[in-house]
Amino acid sequence: MQCDYFDAGVCRSCTWMGQGYDEQLAAKQARCAELLAPWPGLDWLPPVTSPESGFRNKAKMVVAGTVEAPTLGILDPTGGGVDLRGCGLHDPRLADALPVLAEFVTRAALTPYDVPQRRGELKHLIVTVSPDGELMVRLVLRSTESVARIRKHLPWLAERLPLAVVSVNLQPAHKAVLEGEREEVLLGDTLPMRTGEVVLHLRPQSFFQTNGHVGAELYRQAAGWVAELAPASVWDLYCGVGGFALHLAAPGRSVVGVEVSEEAIASARQSATDLAHVSFVAADATTWAPAQPAAPELVVVNPPRRGIGPDLAGWLETSGVPHVLYSSCNAVTLARDLAAMPAYRPVTARLLDMFPQTAHFEVVTLLTRA
């Protein structure tokens, strides 16, 4: 992939930009195999590839510049705005929406936040596009000063973009944090994210895979493995909006999803309205799992980069659960967690290139109790 921003030196976020895609994929596979080398006999399936460009369904844009000429992108070393509306990683429908949103900033007189001067209102625009082309637009503000103007001009925006959800998020602190805890929805409720036959409902503060193509393949792979094992009971720990839980649902199978975010659990419950044997719990998976009277036949874990940690790994080690499906965005912590669970043997794994142009990747591994 060729990128004018990278070539000009104004954005180096994609550290592997310019490398051939086959070379990137081979390096990721080699790194993953190296980290999991202590478990010989692991069957590696062919990696899941991604489009090299246009794959991101989410744009997280720093807003800078002026009301009349806002920039949407990143900040340079001095805190000035670097406009990246033409970023080639974004789904083309996101790219088409960004100029309209920049015009909305001007129309609603939303003063971009000036980091060096610590003044202004609009800090970030976070925009997500669904597979069907609908948009969720979140405006991260320093205060509520401009909310009335956003409401006033929202009909103008709705005439020009296929909006499903619009919200404002308040992040008053002067620090490098993308968003705050308080969210006010101005339009809609959830953004339907269709993955195959499953429709996941995404609320403003819920996590969703930014690479929809590879995310769908991840769920498809998990469903295939679980169909072969045919467990009667499944726990999906760190379930987010219920991606794994809803794709693993089957007649007669009990599925429970656990996630600390109440917003994500509300989304998951909305998606599972017609599924009698699927339920969701808002709780910390690390403390919830050991407190249950009985363990399931299969546990799915999809933790953040830090991994599941020693407490949950220790519980799994002694739980008697026959199978664990571990989806990891950090193979370093995956290897550490596997070392803490010697009762399990990784039998098959697959790398999924969720993040082309960078060294990052996803890997899903099926573990069997030895």
Short mmCIF file of C-alpha atoms in Angstrom, two decimals:
data_model
loop_
_atom_site.label_atom_id
_atom_site.label_comp_id
_atom_site.label_asym_id
_atom_site.label_seq_id
_atom_site.Cartn_x
_atom_site.Cartn_y
_atom_site.Cartn_z
CA MET A 1 0.00 0.00 0.00
CA GLN A 2 1.26 3.49 -0.86
CA CYS A 3 0.42 6.41 1.46
CA ASP A 4 1.16 10.06 0.66
CA TYR A 5 1.01 10.98 4.37
CA PHE A 6 3.65 8.37 5.22
CA ASP A 7 5.85 9.31 2.29
CA ALA A 8 5.72 12.98 3.32
CA GLY A 9 6.64 12.09 6.89
CA VAL A 10 3.53 13.70 8.39
CA CYS A 11 2.10 10.43 9.77
CA ARG A 12 4.10 7.36 10.74
CA SER A 13 1.38 5.52 12.67
CA CYS A 14 1.53 2.61 10.21
CA THR A 15 5.07 1.50 11.02
CA TRP A 16 5.15 -1.19 8.30
CA MET A 17 3.81 1.03 5.53
CA GLY A 18 5.68 0.37 2.29
CA GLN A 19 6.50 -3.26 3.07
CA GLY A 20 4.97 -5.85 0.78
CA TYR A 21 1.85 -7.45 2.21
CA ASP A 22 3.16 -11.01 1.83
CA GLU A 23 6.30 -9.95 3.70
CA GLN A 24 4.21 -8.44 6.52
CA LEU A 25 2.09 -11.58 6.84
CA ALA A 26 5.11 -13.89 6.90
CA ALA A 27 6.78 -11.81 9.61
CA LYS A 28 3.67 -11.89 11.79
CA GLN A 29 3.28 -15.64 11.37
CA ALA A 30 6.94 -16.19 12.22
CA ARG A 31 6.69 -14.01 15.33
CA CYS A 32 3.57 -15.79 16.53
CA ALA A 33 5.07 -19.23 15.90
CA GLU A 34 8.21 -18.17 17.78
CA LEU A 35 6.21 -17.11 20.85
CA LEU A 36 4.22 -20.36 20.87
CA ALA A 37 7.21 -22.59 20.10
CA PRO A 38 7.25 -24.02 23.67
CA TRP A 39 4.12 -25.99 22.71
CA PRO A 40 5.28 -28.37 19.94
CA GLY A 41 2.79 -30.06 17.71
CA LEU A 42 0.55 -27.01 17.43
CA ASP A 43 -1.40 -27.19 14.18
CA TRP A 44 -1.29 -23.82 12.39
CA LEU A 45 -4.13 -23.14 9.99
CA PRO A 46 -3.51 -20.78 7.03
CA PRO A 47 -3.59 -17.15 8.17
CA VAL A 48 -6.65 -15.00 7.52
CA THR A 49 -5.68 -12.11 5.30
CA SER A 50 -7.15 -8.63 5.14
CA PRO A 51 -7.56 -6.02 2.44
CA GLU A 52 -4.47 -3.83 2.55
CA SER A 53 -6.51 -0.63 2.57
CA GLY A 54 -10.06 0.51 3.26
CA PHE A 55 -10.54 -2.04 6.04
CA ARG A 56 -11.09 0.14 9.11
CA ASN A 57 -14.73 0.62 10.09
CA LYS A 58 -13.80 3.18 12.72
CA ALA A 59 -12.07 6.56 12.46
CA LYS A 60 -10.68 8.19 15.60
CA MET A 61 -9.80 11.73 14.58
CA VAL A 62 -8.18 14.43 16.68
CA VAL A 63 -9.84 17.77 15.91
CA ALA A 64 -7.56 20.82 15.73
CA GLY A 65 -7.17 23.99 13.68
CA THR A 66 -9.91 26.61 13.75
CA VAL A 67 -13.69 26.73 13.48
CA GLU A 68 -13.36 27.97 9.91
CA ALA A 69 -10.65 25.49 8.93
CA PRO A 70 -10.70 22.44 11.23
CA THR A 71 -8.25 19.57 10.80
CA LEU A 72 -9.32 15.96 11.41
CA GLY A 73 -6.45 13.58 12.03
CA ILE A 74 -3.55 13.68 14.47
CA LEU A 75 -1.34 16.23 16.20
CA ASP A 76 2.22 17.08 15.21
CA PRO A 77 5.00 17.28 17.84
CA THR A 78 4.10 20.90 18.60
CA GLY A 79 0.42 20.13 19.16
CA GLY A 80 -0.71 21.45 15.79
CA GLY A 81 -3.29 19.62 13.72
CA VAL A 82 -2.39 17.30 10.85
CA ASP A 83 -5.37 16.63 8.57
CA LEU A 84 -5.70 12.94 7.60
CA ARG A 85 -9.14 12.87 6.00
CA GLY A 86 -7.68 10.93 3.08
CA CYS A 87 -6.26 8.09 5.21
CA GLY A 88 -6.31 4.98 3.04
CA LEU A 89 -7.02 2.62 5.93
CA HIS A 90 -10.56 3.92 6.37
CA ASP A 91 -13.60 2.33 4.79
CA PRO A 92 -14.38 4.61 1.79
CA ARG A 93 -17.73 5.48 3.35
CA LEU A 94 -15.88 6.92 6.36
CA ALA A 95 -13.65 8.90 4.04
CA ASP A 96 -16.74 10.32 2.33
CA ALA A 97 -18.28 11.31 5.69
CA LEU A 98 -15.28 13.19 7.09
CA PRO A 99 -15.52 16.32 4.87
CA VAL A 100 -19.21 16.62 5.77
CA LEU A 101 -18.32 16.37 9.46
CA ALA A 102 -15.63 19.01 9.04
CA GLU A 103 -18.27 21.29 7.52
CA PHE A 104 -20.53 20.50 10.48
CA VAL A 105 -17.79 21.67 12.85
CA THR A 106 -17.82 25.04 11.09
CA ARG A 107 -21.61 25.27 10.79
CA ALA A 108 -22.17 24.50 14.50
CA ALA A 109 -19.26 26.76 15.55
CA LEU A 110 -17.48 23.98 17.43
CA THR A 111 -14.14 25.38 18.54
CA PRO A 112 -11.39 22.75 18.14
CA TYR A 113 -9.47 22.07 21.33
CA ASP A 114 -6.03 23.69 21.30
CA VAL A 115 -3.76 21.35 23.26
CA PRO A 116 -0.82 23.77 23.78
CA GLN A 117 -3.16 26.59 24.89
CA ARG A 118 -5.57 24.28 26.79
CA ARG A 119 -8.63 25.95 25.36
CA GLY A 120 -11.44 25.09 22.98
CA GLU A 121 -14.23 22.52 23.07
CA LEU A 122 -14.16 19.76 20.44
CA LYS A 123 -11.38 17.26 21.06
CA HIS A 124 -12.15 14.21 18.91
CA LEU A 125 -14.54 12.84 16.34
CA ILE A 126 -15.08 9.08 16.58
CA VAL A 127 -16.96 7.72 13.59
CA THR A 128 -18.01 4.10 12.96
CA VAL A 129 -19.60 2.74 9.80
CA SER A 130 -21.73 -0.42 9.73
CA PRO A 131 -21.56 -3.05 6.98
CA ASP A 132 -24.81 -1.57 5.67
CA GLY A 133 -23.35 1.95 5.50
CA GLU A 134 -25.00 3.55 8.55
CA LEU A 135 -22.90 5.78 10.78
CA MET A 136 -22.32 6.33 14.47
CA VAL A 137 -20.84 9.77 15.14
CA ARG A 138 -19.46 10.65 18.57
CA LEU A 139 -18.20 14.14 19.41
CA VAL A 140 -15.79 14.27 22.34
CA LEU A 141 -16.14 17.64 24.08
CA ARG A 142 -14.46 19.42 26.95
CA SER A 143 -17.80 20.69 28.30
CA THR A 144 -21.50 20.94 27.47
CA GLU A 145 -21.10 24.52 26.14
CA SER A 146 -21.72 23.54 22.52
CA VAL A 147 -24.34 20.79 22.95
CA ALA A 148 -27.26 23.12 22.17
CA ARG A 149 -25.64 24.17 18.87
CA ILE A 150 -24.96 20.55 17.97
CA ARG A 151 -28.64 19.76 18.52
CA LYS A 152 -29.69 22.79 16.47
CA HIS A 153 -27.62 21.79 13.44
CA LEU A 154 -28.11 18.03 13.72
CA PRO A 155 -31.00 17.98 11.17
CA TRP A 156 -28.59 19.50 8.61
CA LEU A 157 -26.12 16.66 9.27
CA ALA A 158 -28.85 14.00 9.16
CA GLU A 159 -29.85 15.18 5.67
CA ARG A 160 -26.34 14.59 4.38
CA LEU A 161 -25.18 11.44 6.17
CA PRO A 162 -26.90 8.10 6.94
CA LEU A 163 -26.84 8.58 10.69
CA ALA A 164 -27.90 5.79 13.06
CA VAL A 165 -26.43 7.24 16.27
CA VAL A 166 -25.05 10.65 17.26
CA SER A 167 -23.75 11.31 20.77
CA VAL A 168 -21.55 13.66 22.72
CA ASN A 169 -18.93 12.43 25.15
CA LEU A 170 -17.51 14.66 27.87
CA GLN A 171 -13.78 14.52 28.53
CA PRO A 172 -12.92 17.66 30.55
CA ALA A 173 -9.41 16.65 31.63
CA HIS A 174 -6.33 17.97 29.85
CA LYS A 175 -4.64 14.63 29.23
CA ALA A 176 -4.08 12.13 26.43
CA VAL A 177 -7.33 10.22 26.94
CA LEU A 178 -9.57 9.60 23.96
CA GLU A 179 -12.92 9.87 25.76
CA GLY A 180 -14.57 10.32 29.14
CA GLU A 181 -17.11 8.33 31.11
CA ARG A 182 -20.18 10.52 30.52
CA GLU A 183 -22.07 10.07 27.24
CA GLU A 184 -25.27 11.75 26.04
CA VAL A 185 -27.05 10.27 23.03
CA LEU A 186 -28.64 12.91 20.78
CA LEU A 187 -29.92 10.69 17.99
CA GLY A 188 -30.77 6.99 17.72
CA ASP A 189 -29.78 4.20 20.06
CA THR A 190 -27.51 1.54 18.56
CA LEU A 191 -25.60 0.91 15.35
CA PRO A 192 -26.50 -2.53 13.90
CA MET A 193 -23.32 -4.37 12.90
CA ARG A 194 -24.15 -7.35 10.72
CA THR A 195 -21.63 -10.24 10.76
CA GLY A 196 -22.99 -13.08 8.66
CA GLU A 197 -26.35 -14.13 10.07
CA VAL A 198 -25.77 -12.35 13.39
CA VAL A 199 -26.58 -8.69 13.98
CA LEU A 200 -24.66 -7.12 16.86
CA HIS A 201 -25.92 -3.86 18.34
CA LEU A 202 -23.18 -1.33 19.03
CA ARG A 203 -23.74 1.46 21.54
CA PRO A 204 -21.48 4.53 21.73
CA GLN A 205 -19.07 3.25 24.39
CA SER A 206 -19.02 -0.38 23.27
CA PHE A 207 -15.98 -2.07 21.70
CA PHE A 208 -16.16 -3.68 18.26
CA GLN A 209 -13.47 -5.09 15.99
CA THR A 210 -12.25 -2.31 13.71
CA ASN A 211 -11.59 -4.73 10.85
CA GLY A 212 -15.04 -6.07 10.03
CA HIS A 213 -13.87 -8.50 7.35
CA VAL A 214 -11.33 -10.23 9.60
CA GLY A 215 -13.62 -9.97 12.62
CA ALA A 216 -16.29 -11.97 10.78
CA GLU A 217 -13.68 -14.63 9.93
CA LEU A 218 -12.66 -14.80 13.60
CA TYR A 219 -16.23 -15.55 14.65
CA ARG A 220 -16.64 -18.04 11.80
CA GLN A 221 -13.50 -19.92 12.87
CA ALA A 222 -14.62 -20.04 16.49
CA ALA A 223 -18.07 -21.29 15.50
CA GLY A 224 -16.49 -24.06 13.41
CA TRP A 225 -14.31 -25.32 16.25
CA VAL A 226 -17.14 -25.18 18.76
CA ALA A 227 -19.53 -26.97 16.40
CA GLU A 228 -17.10 -29.92 16.26
CA LEU A 229 -16.79 -30.04 20.06
CA ALA A 230 -20.57 -29.56 20.59
CA PRO A 231 -20.37 -28.37 24.23
CA ALA A 232 -23.65 -28.11 26.14
CA SER A 233 -22.48 -25.02 28.03
CA VAL A 234 -20.21 -22.08 27.08
CA TRP A 235 -18.94 -19.02 28.91
CA ASP A 236 -17.76 -16.05 26.87
CA LEU A 237 -15.51 -14.05 29.19
CA TYR A 238 -14.60 -10.46 28.19
CA CYS A 239 -17.56 -10.80 25.82
CA GLY A 240 -17.89 -7.14 24.78
CA VAL A 241 -21.10 -6.72 22.78
CA GLY A 242 -21.50 -10.51 22.63
CA GLY A 243 -19.69 -11.36 19.40
CA PHE A 244 -18.47 -14.82 20.34
CA ALA A 245 -21.48 -15.67 22.53
CA LEU A 246 -24.02 -14.90 19.82
CA HIS A 247 -22.07 -16.70 17.10
CA LEU A 248 -21.72 -19.79 19.30
CA ALA A 249 -25.40 -19.96 20.26
CA ALA A 250 -27.12 -23.21 19.24
CA PRO A 251 -30.31 -25.06 20.20
CA GLY A 252 -29.94 -26.69 23.60
CA ARG A 253 -26.63 -24.95 24.34
CA SER A 254 -26.40 -22.62 27.34
CA VAL A 255 -24.23 -19.57 26.63
CA VAL A 256 -23.32 -16.91 29.18
CA GLY A 257 -21.39 -13.75 28.27
CA VAL A 258 -19.55 -11.77 30.94
CA GLU A 259 -18.23 -8.22 30.49
CA VAL A 260 -17.44 -5.47 32.98
CA SER A 261 -18.92 -2.72 30.76
CA GLU A 262 -22.63 -2.27 31.43
CA GLU A 263 -22.96 -0.41 28.13
CA ALA A 264 -21.59 -3.40 26.23
CA ILE A 265 -23.85 -5.79 28.14
CA ALA A 266 -26.89 -3.68 27.26
CA SER A 267 -25.87 -3.97 23.60
CA ALA A 268 -25.40 -7.74 23.89
CA ARG A 269 -28.77 -8.23 25.55
CA GLN A 270 -30.48 -6.29 22.79
CA SER A 271 -28.87 -8.58 20.20
CA ALA A 272 -29.95 -11.71 22.10
CA THR A 273 -33.62 -10.79 22.54
CA ASP A 274 -34.91 -13.91 20.72
CA LEU A 275 -32.32 -16.38 22.09
CA ALA A 276 -33.69 -18.17 25.15
CA HIS A 277 -30.46 -19.96 26.11
CA VAL A 278 -28.12 -16.95 25.84
CA SER A 279 -27.67 -14.54 28.76
CA PHE A 280 -25.27 -11.76 29.66
CA VAL A 281 -23.85 -10.57 32.97
CA ALA A 282 -22.21 -7.23 33.76
CA ALA A 283 -19.30 -8.30 35.99
CA ASP A 284 -15.54 -8.63 36.21
CA ALA A 285 -14.80 -12.00 34.58
CA THR A 286 -11.82 -12.59 36.87
CA THR A 287 -13.98 -12.58 40.00
CA TRP A 288 -17.24 -13.83 38.44
CA ALA A 289 -15.95 -17.14 37.09
CA PRO A 290 -14.49 -18.56 40.34
CA ALA A 291 -17.67 -17.60 42.22
CA GLN A 292 -19.92 -19.83 40.09
CA PRO A 293 -21.09 -23.20 41.52
CA ALA A 294 -20.17 -25.15 38.37
CA ALA A 295 -17.91 -24.66 35.36
CA PRO A 296 -19.01 -24.98 31.71
CA GLU A 297 -17.74 -27.39 29.07
CA LEU A 298 -16.01 -24.63 27.11
CA VAL A 299 -14.72 -21.17 28.00
CA VAL A 300 -13.98 -18.41 25.48
CA VAL A 301 -11.58 -15.68 26.60
CA ASN A 302 -11.01 -12.55 24.52
CA PRO A 303 -9.07 -10.27 26.87
CA PRO A 304 -7.44 -6.88 26.24
CA ARG A 305 -3.72 -6.72 25.47
CA ARG A 306 -2.75 -7.44 29.06
CA GLY A 307 -4.15 -10.98 28.77
CA ILE A 308 -6.26 -12.87 31.29
CA GLY A 309 -3.69 -12.58 34.08
CA PRO A 310 -2.64 -15.01 36.83
CA ASP A 311 -5.93 -15.10 38.76
CA LEU A 312 -8.15 -16.21 35.88
CA ALA A 313 -5.40 -18.44 34.47
CA GLY A 314 -5.11 -20.07 37.89
CA TRP A 315 -8.85 -20.66 38.07
CA LEU A 316 -8.94 -22.19 34.58
CA GLU A 317 -6.01 -24.44 35.47
CA THR A 318 -7.97 -26.03 38.34
CA SER A 319 -11.47 -25.67 36.91
CA GLY A 320 -11.76 -28.92 35.02
CA VAL A 321 -13.09 -27.08 31.93
CA PRO A 322 -12.33 -29.44 29.00
CA HIS A 323 -11.72 -26.79 26.33
CA VAL A 324 -10.69 -23.12 26.16
CA LEU A 325 -10.85 -20.92 23.09
CA TYR A 326 -8.39 -18.05 23.56
CA SER A 327 -8.56 -15.07 21.19
CA SER A 328 -5.60 -12.75 21.71
CA CYS A 329 -4.47 -9.41 20.31
CA ASN A 330 -1.10 -9.81 22.05
CA ALA A 331 0.74 -13.08 21.53
CA VAL A 332 3.28 -12.13 24.23
CA THR A 333 0.65 -12.21 26.97
CA LEU A 334 -1.00 -15.22 25.33
CA ALA A 335 2.24 -17.18 25.73
CA ARG A 336 2.56 -16.01 29.33
CA ASP A 337 -0.99 -17.10 30.13
CA LEU A 338 -0.50 -20.48 28.45
CA ALA A 339 2.59 -21.06 30.57
CA ALA A 340 0.43 -20.47 33.65
CA MET A 341 -2.01 -23.20 32.53
CA PRO A 342 0.09 -26.37 32.01
CA ALA A 343 -3.05 -28.51 32.26
CA TYR A 344 -4.01 -27.24 28.79
CA ARG A 345 -2.40 -28.08 25.47
CA PRO A 346 -2.84 -25.75 22.48
CA VAL A 347 -3.93 -28.02 19.64
CA THR A 348 -4.68 -25.65 16.78
CA ALA A 349 -4.23 -21.94 16.10
CA ARG A 350 -4.80 -19.36 13.43
CA LEU A 351 -3.35 -15.92 12.86
CA LEU A 352 -5.78 -13.24 11.70
CA ASP A 353 -4.29 -10.10 10.18
CA MET A 354 -6.60 -7.61 11.88
CA PHE A 355 -4.10 -4.72 11.57
CA PRO A 356 -2.28 -4.53 8.19
CA GLN A 357 0.58 -2.04 7.85
CA THR A 358 1.54 -2.59 11.52
CA ALA A 359 3.24 -5.32 13.56
CA HIS A 360 -0.01 -6.11 15.39
CA PHE A 361 -2.23 -9.12 14.76
CA GLU A 362 -4.89 -11.33 16.31
CA VAL A 363 -4.39 -15.03 17.01
CA VAL A 364 -7.05 -17.52 18.06
CA THR A 365 -6.05 -20.77 19.75
CA LEU A 366 -8.02 -23.85 20.78
CA LEU A 367 -6.82 -25.42 24.03
CA THR A 368 -7.63 -28.92 25.24
CA ARG A 369 -7.14 -30.20 28.77
CA ALA A 370 -4.26 -32.65 28.66
#
